[in-house]
Coordinates of C-alpha atoms and ligand atoms in Angstrom, one line a residue:
M1 CA 18.2 44.1 42.3
E2 CA 17.9 47.5 41.0
K3 CA 15.2 49.4 41.9
L4 CA 13.8 51.7 39.4
T5 CA 10.1 53.0 38.4
A6 CA 8.9 55.3 36.6
V7 CA 6.2 58.0 37.4
I8 CA 4.7 59.3 34.1
L9 CA 2.2 62.8 33.9
A10 CA -0.4 62.6 32.5
A11 CA -3.1 64.2 34.0
G12 CA -3.3 67.3 32.3
K13 CA -5.7 69.1 29.9
G14 CA -3.5 70.0 27.3
T15 CA -5.3 73.3 27.0
R16 CA -3.3 74.5 24.1
M17 CA -4.7 71.5 22.3
K18 CA -7.8 72.9 22.1
S19 CA -9.4 69.0 22.1
K20 CA -12.0 67.0 24.4
L21 CA -9.5 64.3 23.9
P22 CA -6.9 64.4 26.4
K23 CA -3.5 65.5 25.3
V24 CA -1.2 62.8 26.3
L25 CA -3.8 60.4 24.0
H26 CA -3.4 61.9 20.9
K27 CA -1.4 59.9 18.5
V28 CA 1.9 60.0 17.3
G29 CA 2.7 57.3 14.5
G30 CA -0.4 55.7 15.2
K31 CA 0.1 55.3 19.4
A32 CA -1.4 57.3 22.1
M33 CA 1.7 59.8 23.1
V34 CA 1.5 57.7 26.8
E35 CA 1.7 54.2 25.5
H36 CA 5.2 56.0 23.9
V37 CA 6.5 56.9 26.6
L38 CA 5.3 53.9 28.8
D39 CA 7.3 52.1 25.9
A40 CA 10.5 54.0 26.4
A41 CA 10.2 53.8 30.6
E42 CA 9.8 49.9 30.3
A43 CA 12.7 49.6 28.0
A44 CA 14.9 51.5 29.9
G45 CA 13.9 48.6 32.8
C46 CA 11.4 50.5 34.7
R47 CA 8.6 47.6 36.9
D48 CA 5.6 48.9 38.7
N49 CA 5.3 51.9 36.8
V50 CA 3.0 54.8 38.1
V51 CA 1.0 56.7 35.7
V52 CA -0.8 60.1 37.2
I53 CA -4.5 60.8 35.7
G54 CA -6.6 63.4 36.2
H55 CA -8.2 65.0 33.1
G56 CA -10.0 62.5 31.0
A57 CA -8.7 59.9 33.9
D58 CA -10.9 57.1 32.5
L59 CA -10.3 57.1 29.0
V60 CA -6.2 57.8 29.9
R61 CA -6.8 54.3 32.5
N62 CA -8.2 52.2 29.0
V63 CA -5.2 53.1 27.1
I64 CA -3.1 52.2 29.6
G65 CA -4.9 49.1 30.5
S66 CA -2.7 46.5 33.2
R67 CA 0.5 48.4 31.9
A68 CA 1.0 50.3 34.8
R69 CA -0.7 51.2 38.0
V70 CA -2.6 54.7 38.1
A71 CA -2.9 57.8 40.8
L72 CA -5.5 60.0 40.4
Q73 CA -4.7 63.6 40.3
A74 CA -8.1 65.1 41.2
E75 CA -6.9 68.9 40.2
Q76 CA -4.7 69.7 37.7
L77 CA -2.1 72.1 40.3
G78 CA 1.1 71.2 38.7
T79 CA 3.8 68.9 38.0
G80 CA 4.9 68.5 41.3
H81 CA 1.4 68.0 42.8
A82 CA 0.8 65.4 39.8
V83 CA 4.2 63.3 41.3
L84 CA 3.3 63.8 44.7
Q85 CA 0.3 61.8 44.0
A86 CA 2.0 58.6 43.2
A87 CA 3.2 58.7 46.9
E88 CA 0.8 56.6 48.0
A89 CA 1.7 53.7 45.0
L90 CA 5.1 54.2 45.8
R91 CA 5.1 54.0 49.8
D92 CA 6.9 50.9 50.0
F93 CA 9.4 52.1 47.1
A94 CA 12.7 53.0 48.0
G95 CA 15.1 53.6 45.2
T96 CA 15.1 56.0 41.8
V97 CA 11.8 56.8 40.5
L98 CA 12.2 57.8 36.7
V99 CA 9.8 60.9 36.4
L100 CA 9.0 61.6 33.0
C101 CA 6.2 63.5 30.9
G102 CA 3.2 61.9 29.0
D103 CA 3.6 64.3 26.2
T104 CA 7.3 63.3 25.0
P105 CA 6.9 61.0 22.3
L106 CA 10.0 60.6 21.0
L107 CA 11.7 59.7 24.2
E108 CA 13.8 56.6 23.3
G109 CA 14.5 53.6 25.6
D110 CA 18.5 53.4 25.8
E111 CA 18.7 57.0 25.8
L112 CA 16.8 56.6 29.4
R113 CA 19.0 54.4 30.4
R114 CA 22.0 56.1 29.7
F115 CA 20.6 58.7 31.8
Y116 CA 19.7 56.6 35.1
E117 CA 22.9 55.5 34.6
A118 CA 25.0 58.2 35.4
H119 CA 22.3 59.2 37.5
A120 CA 23.1 55.8 39.6
R121 CA 26.8 56.4 39.2
S122 CA 26.9 60.3 40.2
G123 CA 25.2 59.5 44.0
A124 CA 23.4 62.7 43.3
A125 CA 19.8 62.9 44.9
A126 CA 18.1 64.6 41.6
T127 CA 19.5 64.2 38.2
V128 CA 17.5 66.5 35.3
M129 CA 18.1 66.0 31.8
T130 CA 18.6 68.9 30.1
T131 CA 19.2 69.7 26.0
F132 CA 20.2 72.7 23.8
L133 CA 17.7 74.4 21.9
D134 CA 17.9 77.1 19.6
D135 CA 14.3 78.7 20.5
P136 CA 14.0 77.3 23.9
T137 CA 10.6 79.1 24.3
G138 CA 7.9 77.4 26.6
Y139 CA 10.3 75.4 27.8
G140 CA 12.1 75.7 32.1
R141 CA 15.7 77.2 31.2
I142 CA 18.4 75.2 33.6
L143 CA 20.3 77.9 35.7
R144 CA 24.0 76.9 36.5
D145 CA 26.0 77.6 40.0
A146 CA 29.6 78.8 39.5
D147 CA 30.8 75.0 39.8
G148 CA 28.7 74.1 36.7
G149 CA 25.9 72.3 39.0
V150 CA 21.9 73.3 38.2
A151 CA 20.9 75.3 40.8
A152 CA 17.8 75.5 39.9
I153 CA 14.8 75.7 36.9
V154 CA 13.1 78.5 36.2
E155 CA 9.8 78.4 33.9
Q156 CA 9.3 80.3 31.1
K157 CA 6.5 82.6 32.4
D158 CA 8.6 83.1 35.7
A159 CA 11.9 83.8 33.9
T160 CA 13.6 87.6 33.6
E161 CA 15.2 88.6 30.3
A162 CA 18.5 87.4 31.4
Q163 CA 17.0 83.4 32.3
R164 CA 15.0 83.9 29.0
A165 CA 18.3 83.4 26.7
I166 CA 19.5 81.1 28.6
R167 CA 19.3 78.3 25.6
E168 CA 19.9 74.9 27.8
V169 CA 16.4 74.0 28.9
N170 CA 14.7 70.9 31.2
T171 CA 13.5 68.4 28.9
G172 CA 10.9 67.2 31.6
N173 CA 13.0 64.0 32.8
Y174 CA 14.2 63.3 35.9
C175 CA 16.1 60.5 38.4
L176 CA 14.9 61.1 41.5
E177 CA 15.4 59.2 44.8
A178 CA 12.4 58.2 46.6
P179 CA 11.2 58.5 49.4
L180 CA 13.4 61.8 49.6
L181 CA 11.7 63.0 46.4
F182 CA 8.1 62.8 48.2
D183 CA 9.2 63.9 51.3
V184 CA 10.3 67.3 49.4
L185 CA 7.7 67.7 47.4
R186 CA 5.4 67.8 50.4
T187 CA 6.9 71.3 51.2
L188 CA 6.9 72.9 48.1
G189 CA 4.7 76.0 47.7
N190 CA 3.2 77.7 44.3
D191 CA 4.1 81.3 44.8
N192 CA 5.0 81.4 40.9
A193 CA 3.6 83.1 37.9
Q194 CA 0.9 79.8 37.4
G195 CA 0.3 79.5 41.0
E196 CA 1.5 76.0 40.5
Y197 CA 3.2 73.0 42.3
Y198 CA 6.4 73.0 40.3
L199 CA 8.6 69.6 40.4
T200 CA 11.0 71.6 39.1
D201 CA 11.6 73.5 42.5
V202 CA 12.7 70.3 44.1
L203 CA 16.1 70.9 42.6
A204 CA 16.9 73.8 44.3
K205 CA 15.1 72.8 47.2
L206 CA 17.3 69.3 47.4
R207 CA 20.4 71.9 46.7
A208 CA 19.4 73.9 49.9
M209 CA 19.5 70.8 51.9
G210 CA 23.3 70.1 50.4
R211 CA 22.2 67.0 48.6
K212 CA 24.2 66.5 45.2
V213 CA 22.1 67.8 42.0
G214 CA 23.3 66.8 38.8
A215 CA 22.1 67.1 34.9
V216 CA 22.7 64.6 32.0
T217 CA 22.8 66.5 28.9
T218 CA 21.5 65.3 25.5
D219 CA 22.5 66.1 22.1
D220 CA 19.2 64.6 20.7
S221 CA 16.9 67.4 21.6
E222 CA 14.3 66.4 18.7
M223 CA 14.0 63.1 21.1
T224 CA 12.9 65.1 24.3
M225 CA 10.6 67.5 22.7
G226 CA 7.3 68.0 24.6
V227 CA 4.0 67.9 22.7
N228 CA 2.2 71.4 23.6
S229 CA 0.1 72.0 20.6
R230 CA -1.4 70.5 17.4
V231 CA 1.9 72.2 15.4
H232 CA 3.9 70.1 17.9
L233 CA 2.0 67.2 16.9
A234 CA 2.4 67.6 13.4
Q235 CA 6.4 68.2 14.1
A236 CA 6.4 65.1 16.4
E237 CA 4.7 63.0 13.5
A238 CA 7.3 64.2 11.1
A239 CA 10.1 63.2 13.1
M240 CA 9.1 59.9 14.6
R241 CA 7.9 59.1 10.7
R242 CA 11.5 60.1 9.5
R243 CA 13.3 58.5 12.9
V244 CA 12.1 54.7 11.7
L245 CA 12.2 55.5 8.3
Q246 CA 15.9 56.0 8.6
R247 CA 16.1 52.6 11.3
C248 CA 14.5 51.0 8.6
M249 CA 17.4 52.1 6.2
E250 CA 19.9 51.9 8.2
A251 CA 18.9 48.1 9.0
G252 CA 18.9 47.0 5.3
V253 CA 15.4 48.1 3.8
T254 CA 15.1 50.0 0.3
I255 CA 12.4 52.5 0.6
L256 CA 12.0 54.3 -3.1
D257 CA 10.1 57.5 -1.9
P258 CA 10.3 57.8 2.0
A259 CA 7.5 60.9 1.3
S260 CA 4.8 58.5 0.5
T261 CA 6.3 55.6 3.0
F262 CA 4.6 55.4 6.8
I263 CA 5.8 52.9 9.1
E264 CA 4.6 52.4 12.7
K265 CA 7.6 51.9 15.4
T266 CA 6.2 48.2 16.3
V267 CA 7.1 47.1 12.7
R268 CA 10.2 44.9 11.8
I269 CA 11.2 44.7 8.4
A270 CA 14.1 42.4 7.0
P271 CA 17.1 43.5 5.1
D272 CA 16.6 43.2 1.2
T273 CA 12.9 44.2 1.0
I274 CA 11.7 46.7 -1.2
L275 CA 9.1 49.2 -0.6
Y276 CA 7.6 50.9 -3.4
P277 CA 5.7 54.3 -3.1
N278 CA 2.2 54.8 -1.0
T279 CA 3.2 51.8 1.5
W280 CA 1.8 51.7 5.2
L281 CA 2.5 49.6 7.5
Q282 CA 1.0 49.4 10.9
G283 CA 0.8 47.6 14.1
N284 CA 2.7 44.5 14.9
T285 CA 3.6 44.0 11.0
V286 CA 6.5 41.7 10.3
I287 CA 8.1 41.3 7.0
G288 CA 11.1 38.7 6.0
E289 CA 13.6 39.4 3.4
D290 CA 13.5 39.7 0.0
C291 CA 10.1 41.3 -0.5
E292 CA 8.5 43.4 -2.9
I293 CA 6.0 45.7 -0.7
G294 CA 3.5 48.0 -3.1
P295 CA 2.9 49.9 -4.5
D296 CA -0.3 51.0 -2.7
V297 CA -0.2 48.2 0.4
R298 CA -2.0 48.8 3.5
L299 CA -0.5 46.0 6.3
E300 CA -2.1 46.4 10.2
N301 CA -0.9 43.5 12.4
V302 CA 0.4 41.3 9.3
Q303 CA 3.4 38.5 9.5
V304 CA 4.5 38.2 6.0
G305 CA 7.4 35.7 5.1
D306 CA 10.2 36.0 2.7
R307 CA 10.5 36.4 -1.1
C308 CA 6.7 37.8 -1.5
H309 CA 5.6 40.2 -3.6
L310 CA 2.3 42.3 -2.2
Q311 CA 0.9 44.9 -4.6
F312 CA -2.5 47.4 -4.5
L313 CA -3.5 44.9 -1.5
Y314 CA -4.7 45.7 1.9
G315 CA -4.0 43.2 4.9
H316 CA -4.8 42.8 8.4
E317 CA -4.6 40.6 11.2
C318 CA -3.5 37.6 8.8
Q319 CA -0.3 36.1 8.0
V320 CA 1.2 35.6 4.6
L321 CA 4.0 32.9 4.6
D322 CA 6.9 32.5 2.0
D323 CA 7.0 33.0 -1.7
V324 CA 3.4 34.5 -1.8
T325 CA 2.2 36.7 -5.0
A326 CA -0.8 39.1 -4.3
G327 CA -2.5 41.1 -5.9
P328 CA -3.2 43.9 -7.7
Y329 CA -6.6 44.8 -5.9
V330 CA -6.5 42.2 -2.8
H331 CA -8.3 42.4 0.3
L332 CA -6.7 39.9 3.5
R333 CA -8.8 39.8 6.3
P334 CA -8.4 38.5 10.0
D335 CA -7.5 34.8 10.7
T336 CA -6.4 33.9 7.0
V337 CA -3.0 31.8 6.3
I338 CA -2.0 32.3 3.0
G339 CA 0.8 29.3 2.4
N340 CA 4.0 28.8 0.3
Q341 CA 3.8 30.0 -3.1
V342 CA 0.5 31.0 -3.2
K343 CA -0.7 33.1 -6.0
I344 CA -3.7 35.7 -5.2
G345 CA -5.1 38.4 -6.9
N346 CA -6.7 40.1 -8.9
F347 CA -9.5 41.4 -7.2
V348 CA -9.8 38.8 -4.5
E349 CA -10.9 38.6 -0.7
V350 CA -10.1 36.4 1.4
K351 CA -11.6 35.9 5.1
N352 CA -10.9 33.2 8.3
S353 CA -9.9 31.0 5.6
R354 CA -6.2 28.6 5.5
V355 CA -4.9 28.5 2.2
G356 CA -2.5 25.5 1.3
T357 CA 0.9 25.6 -0.5
G358 CA 0.9 26.3 -4.6
T359 CA -2.8 27.5 -4.5
K360 CA -3.5 29.5 -7.1
L361 CA -6.5 32.1 -6.3
P362 CA -6.0 34.2 -9.5
H363 CA -9.2 36.6 -10.6
L364 CA -11.9 37.6 -8.7
Q365 CA -12.8 35.4 -5.7
Y366 CA -14.6 35.4 -2.5
I367 CA -13.2 33.1 -0.2
G368 CA -14.8 33.3 3.2
D369 CA -14.2 30.6 6.2
S370 CA -12.7 27.9 4.0
D371 CA -9.8 25.6 4.1
I372 CA -8.3 24.8 0.9
G373 CA -5.8 22.9 0.5
S374 CA -2.2 22.7 -1.6
H375 CA -2.1 22.9 -5.3
V376 CA -6.1 23.8 -5.7
N377 CA -6.8 25.7 -8.7
M378 CA -9.7 28.4 -8.0
G379 CA -10.8 29.5 -11.4
C380 CA -12.2 32.8 -12.0
G381 CA -15.0 34.1 -9.9
C382 CA -15.6 31.2 -7.7
I383 CA -16.9 32.0 -4.6
T384 CA -17.5 30.5 -1.4
V385 CA -21.4 30.8 0.0
N386 CA -20.3 30.9 4.1
Y387 CA -23.2 32.7 4.6
D388 CA -27.2 31.8 5.4
S389 CA -28.3 34.9 6.8
K390 CA -27.6 33.6 10.2
F391 CA -24.8 31.3 10.7
K392 CA -21.6 31.1 8.7
H393 CA -20.5 27.9 7.2
R394 CA -17.1 26.1 6.4
T395 CA -15.7 25.3 2.8
V396 CA -12.9 22.3 2.5
I397 CA -11.5 21.9 -0.6
G398 CA -9.4 19.1 -0.7
D399 CA -5.5 19.0 -2.8
N400 CA -5.2 19.3 -6.3
A401 CA -8.9 20.0 -6.6
F402 CA -9.8 22.0 -10.2
I403 CA -12.6 24.1 -9.4
G404 CA -14.1 25.5 -12.8
C405 CA -14.8 29.3 -13.3
N406 CA -17.7 30.9 -12.0
S407 CA -18.7 27.8 -9.3
N408 CA -20.7 28.4 -6.2
L409 CA -19.6 26.4 -3.2
V410 CA -22.4 26.4 -0.6
A411 CA -21.1 25.6 2.6
P412 CA -21.1 23.3 4.4
V413 CA -19.7 21.3 2.0
T414 CA -16.4 19.5 1.4
V415 CA -14.8 19.5 -2.5
G416 CA -12.3 16.4 -2.0
P417 CA -9.2 16.3 -3.2
D418 CA -8.2 15.8 -6.7
T419 CA -11.4 16.6 -8.1
Y420 CA -12.9 18.5 -10.8
V421 CA -15.8 21.2 -10.6
A422 CA -17.5 21.7 -13.7
A423 CA -17.8 25.5 -14.5
G424 CA -20.8 27.5 -13.7
S425 CA -21.7 24.6 -11.2
T426 CA -23.2 25.4 -7.8
I427 CA -21.8 22.8 -5.3
T428 CA -24.4 22.3 -2.3
K429 CA -23.4 18.5 -1.8
D430 CA -19.7 16.9 -0.8
V431 CA -17.8 15.8 -3.7
P432 CA -15.9 12.9 -3.5
A433 CA -12.3 12.3 -3.7
D434 CA -11.3 12.3 -7.8
A435 CA -14.9 12.6 -9.1
L436 CA -15.8 15.3 -11.1
G437 CA -19.2 17.5 -9.5
V438 CA -21.3 19.0 -12.0
A439 CA -24.0 20.9 -10.7
R440 CA -25.6 23.1 -13.4
A441 CA -28.4 23.1 -16.4
R442 CA -28.0 20.8 -19.1
Q443 CA -27.2 22.7 -22.4
T444 CA -29.7 21.9 -25.6
N445 CA -28.8 23.1 -29.1
I446 CA -31.7 23.8 -31.2
A447 CA -30.7 23.2 -34.3
G448 CA -31.7 26.1 -37.0
W449 CA -33.2 28.2 -34.3
A450 CA -31.4 31.3 -34.6
R451 CA -32.0 31.5 -38.1
A452 CA -35.8 30.5 -38.0
Y453 CA -35.5 33.9 -35.6
R454 CA -34.1 35.8 -37.6
A455 CA -36.4 35.0 -40.6
K456 CA -39.4 35.9 -39.1
L457 CA -37.6 39.3 -38.0
D458 CA -37.2 40.4 -41.4
R459 CA -41.0 39.6 -42.2
L460 CA -42.1 42.2 -39.1
D461 CA -39.7 44.4 -40.8
T462 CA -41.4 44.2 -44.2
E463 CA -45.2 44.1 -42.7
T464 CA -44.8 47.1 -40.5
P465 CA -46.2 49.8 -42.7
K466 CA -43.5 53.0 -43.3
D467 CA -45.2 55.4 -41.4
G468 CA -45.3 53.3 -38.3
E469 CA -41.4 53.4 -37.4
H470 CA -42.0 51.7 -33.9
G471 CA -41.7 48.6 -35.9
K472 CA -37.8 48.8 -36.6
Q473 CA -37.1 49.2 -32.4
G474 CA -34.9 46.8 -31.5
G475 CA -34.3 45.8 -35.0
R476 CA -30.9 43.9 -35.7
Ligands
LIG1 C1 7.4 71.4 32.0 C2 8.3 71.8 32.4 C3 9.3 72.3 32.4 C4 9.9 71.7 30.9 C5 8.8 71.2 30.4 C6 9.3 69.9 28.9 C7 7.3 71.8 35.0 C8 6.9 73.1 36.4 N1 7.7 72.3 34.1 O1 6.4 72.6 31.4 O2 10.4 73.0 33.1 O3 11.2 72.4 30.2 O4 7.9 70.7 31.1 O5 8.4 69.4 28.4 O6 7.7 71.3 35.6 N2 0.6 67.8 34.4 C9 -0.1 66.9 35.1 N3 -0.4 67.5 36.3 C10 -1.1 69.0 36.2 C11 0.1 69.4 35.5 C12 0.8 69.3 34.3 O7 0.0 65.6 35.0 O8 -1.0 69.2 37.7 C13 1.4 67.0 33.2 C14 0.7 66.9 31.7 O9 -0.2 66.2 31.5 C15 2.0 67.2 31.2 C16 3.1 67.0 31.8 O10 2.7 67.1 32.9 O11 2.2 65.8 30.3 C17 4.0 68.3 31.8 O12 3.0 69.1 31.5 P1 2.9 70.8 30.8 O13 1.9 71.7 31.4 O14 3.5 70.1 29.4 O15 4.2 71.2 31.1 P2 5.2 72.5 30.3 O16 4.5 73.6 30.8 O17 5.7 71.8 29.0
LIG2 CA1 5.0 69.8 28.3

């Protein structure tokens, strides 16, 4: 089996961000930059990866969780020193180490994979990924020697005027062979403009040792951009967003207004779905085919089936099956499953509930902690009364029940299948199958009452003195 692991450098403060948050935790497309780099490393086939943490170590460790091992760089003495901190974790590792920076969120796994394969084929001791930039400011420049090999990398701050004119830059991604890498790192000095131990110096050292040092150049210089400031962060965000939208469109999704559509990288959308303006799709959201989503829809970790029409809706941590029509003004809350052919909205909230096939929740409902069967009709204004100020209780409604308008179902309560509940009822007891549940005061009509009342008001009007205008207040 191939031996490939990644060391991701994420210990720096990111001074240029001017932030209390460690740089690598700033988010691009809703996800911390270091997580994007981990995604790319894992997609490229790296295993047992090590993230070097230091500045804000606890915060960074929390985000990484159990996805990778961590190595602590207590003092940030440079990128070379940072990689050396992973030596202990990789003590028994002999193979290729992909060294990556935690601040390159646009990096793609397949590009890294190609980079690694080129390195493996070449038999080099080190390979650096380079790219050409119109404005190389801030990046390390690649110094080539007569035969085209990489002689050295010189940092912006150490570069001569002539070297600064070089447009080929170090992307900060390297394939290096361990344990040789660590032996060389131990010999690095810090005699440079920043007084740091530069990882980039490893290449010149290997070269001096007579080892082969190669370069792989990528055309996609946007993908390798390093984020050092908030301006870069906004550029990375825009680039990520453009890339994701483009990938969706290429996969057969219609996006009416890319400028107002936000889709995170993790979202999956099937072909022939149409996205209307102001749509924001996040996390592990999955949308089936032939759906119409938006305008004004936000879905966070929502699974939507095929042929659904959702508009003016917010859904999170829930599931919507096929052929559902929802909105406008619908809130689908966690642990909710909306069955096939359900119709929901206007102004409906559903929480921790299952709604069966073909059921209608058409206007002004609150459904909480409920199991609603199929082909149920909930009248306008119906509410499940799920909370007694201390505990939540469930409401169960059987198939084909018809719940009249403005009814309260006080949980725990079961309304059986094929039942009717009279409009305006407050149901506190179970309704058995095939029954009518009525729970409201009986209406009494008092004959002639209204006429008598009007006559009384008229009498009051004539008896009141002319100067006593107060007597007319509230007149008909
Ligand atoms: C580095 C490279 C430069 C390259 C650029 C690509 C060096 C000396 N320079 O410069 O050639 O063009 O990346 O983006 O390597 N870090 C640590 N510990 C440290 C210092 C840095 O973990 O002591 C981490 C940072 O958190 C960051 C990464 O290493 O994720 C790169 O550091 P940064 O300061 O951004 O390096 P650049 O100046 O961009
Ligand atoms: Ca950087």
